[in-house]
Amino acid sequence: TGVTQVLLVADTNINATNRFGSSAELAAALGVPGAPGAIRSTDLLRTCCLDSDFAFTFDRVVANFGDAMATHVLYDPTPSWALGEFHRAIVGTWNFTQRG
């Protein structure tokens, strides 16, 4: 397709302990160029779900470009209005070095 830069923002339903559980392994399984070596990702944190006491690491931001990615979690502590399968939000902030 000619696509070289990929950004994945997803509730993957793949826990860190599952097959393809790391973001690098997931990116490689999806055919992302440069994976698994060139992958930047948010940390895999327990953000899913309220009804399971946040036992799962499904939510992530993954990219095959940029220099480094920092992870920020929103809604921790859990707001009083949250219910059911509420997820804490993951925010990935990554840096770019200007080249050329």
Short mmCIF file of C-alpha atoms in Angstrom, two decimals:
data_model
loop_
_atom_site.label_atom_id
_atom_site.label_comp_id
_atom_site.label_asym_id
_atom_site.label_seq_id
_atom_site.Cartn_x
_atom_site.Cartn_y
_atom_site.Cartn_z
CA THR A 1 0.00 0.00 0.00
CA GLY A 2 2.95 2.32 0.46
CA VAL A 3 1.97 3.12 4.05
CA THR A 4 5.09 3.55 6.18
CA GLN A 5 3.90 5.39 9.30
CA VAL A 6 1.28 3.68 11.45
CA LEU A 7 -0.52 4.93 14.55
CA LEU A 8 -2.77 2.49 16.43
CA VAL A 9 -5.07 3.76 19.20
CA ALA A 10 -7.14 0.86 20.46
CA ASP A 11 -8.85 -1.25 23.05
CA THR A 12 -7.16 -4.37 21.68
CA ASN A 13 -8.77 -7.00 23.94
CA ILE A 14 -5.26 -8.48 24.12
CA ASN A 15 -3.77 -8.56 27.59
CA ALA A 16 -0.02 -8.14 28.12
CA THR A 17 0.18 -11.80 29.19
CA ASN A 18 -1.54 -13.09 26.02
CA ARG A 19 0.09 -14.27 22.80
CA PHE A 20 1.02 -11.10 20.89
CA GLY A 21 0.47 -9.27 24.19
CA SER A 22 3.28 -6.75 23.93
CA SER A 23 2.73 -3.79 21.65
CA ALA A 24 5.77 -4.77 19.56
CA GLU A 25 4.44 -8.33 19.09
CA LEU A 26 0.97 -7.01 18.23
CA ALA A 27 2.40 -4.56 15.67
CA ALA A 28 4.45 -7.34 14.08
CA ALA A 29 1.38 -9.61 13.89
CA LEU A 30 -0.52 -6.78 12.18
CA GLY A 31 2.27 -6.30 9.63
CA VAL A 32 3.28 -2.82 10.79
CA PRO A 33 6.49 -1.75 8.98
CA GLY A 34 9.56 -1.86 11.23
CA ALA A 35 7.96 -4.06 13.87
CA PRO A 36 8.88 -5.30 16.30
CA GLY A 37 12.08 -3.22 16.59
CA ALA A 38 10.89 0.28 15.71
CA ILE A 39 7.75 0.34 17.89
CA ARG A 40 6.96 3.06 20.42
CA SER A 41 4.05 2.44 22.78
CA THR A 42 2.31 3.58 25.89
CA ASP A 43 2.96 1.43 28.93
CA LEU A 44 0.58 -1.51 29.29
CA LEU A 45 -1.37 -0.51 32.37
CA ARG A 46 -4.45 -1.94 34.03
CA THR A 47 -7.09 0.43 32.62
CA CYS A 48 -9.88 -2.05 31.78
CA CYS A 49 -12.47 -2.31 33.18
CA LEU A 50 -14.30 -1.00 36.22
CA ASP A 51 -16.50 -4.11 36.45
CA SER A 52 -13.38 -6.36 36.60
CA ASP A 53 -11.45 -4.13 39.04
CA PHE A 54 -9.18 -2.89 36.23
CA ALA A 55 -7.50 -6.28 35.74
CA PHE A 56 -6.65 -5.94 32.03
CA THR A 57 -4.03 -4.11 29.92
CA PHE A 58 -6.02 -3.88 26.67
CA ASP A 59 -5.79 -0.13 26.00
CA ARG A 60 -2.78 1.28 24.20
CA VAL A 61 -1.30 3.76 21.75
CA VAL A 62 1.29 2.29 19.37
CA ALA A 63 3.37 3.96 16.65
CA ASN A 64 6.25 2.97 14.39
CA PHE A 65 7.58 6.53 14.21
CA GLY A 66 8.80 9.15 16.67
CA ASP A 67 11.55 8.93 19.25
CA ALA A 68 9.91 8.07 22.57
CA MET A 69 6.41 7.82 24.03
CA ALA A 70 5.22 8.82 27.50
CA THR A 71 2.09 7.39 29.12
CA HIS A 72 -0.59 9.33 30.97
CA VAL A 73 -3.72 7.80 32.54
CA LEU A 74 -6.91 9.81 32.91
CA TYR A 75 -9.69 9.11 35.43
CA ASP A 76 -7.49 7.70 38.17
CA PRO A 77 -8.98 7.74 40.71
CA THR A 78 -12.16 6.49 39.08
CA PRO A 79 -14.84 9.21 38.90
CA SER A 80 -18.10 8.70 40.80
CA TRP A 81 -20.14 8.68 37.55
CA ALA A 82 -18.27 5.69 36.06
CA LEU A 83 -20.09 2.37 35.76
CA GLY A 84 -20.03 -0.99 33.97
CA GLU A 85 -17.18 -1.57 31.55
CA PHE A 86 -15.67 1.88 32.09
CA HIS A 87 -12.03 2.20 30.95
CA ARG A 88 -9.51 4.64 32.29
CA ALA A 89 -8.23 6.65 29.34
CA ILE A 90 -4.66 6.20 28.06
CA VAL A 91 -2.90 9.20 26.53
CA GLY A 92 0.32 8.69 24.60
CA THR A 93 2.58 11.70 24.11
CA TRP A 94 5.57 11.15 21.92
CA ASN A 95 8.53 13.20 20.77
CA PHE A 96 9.92 13.77 17.33
CA THR A 97 13.38 14.88 16.36
CA GLN A 98 13.45 17.08 13.29
CA ARG A 99 15.71 15.49 10.72
CA GLY A 100 17.21 16.98 7.62
#
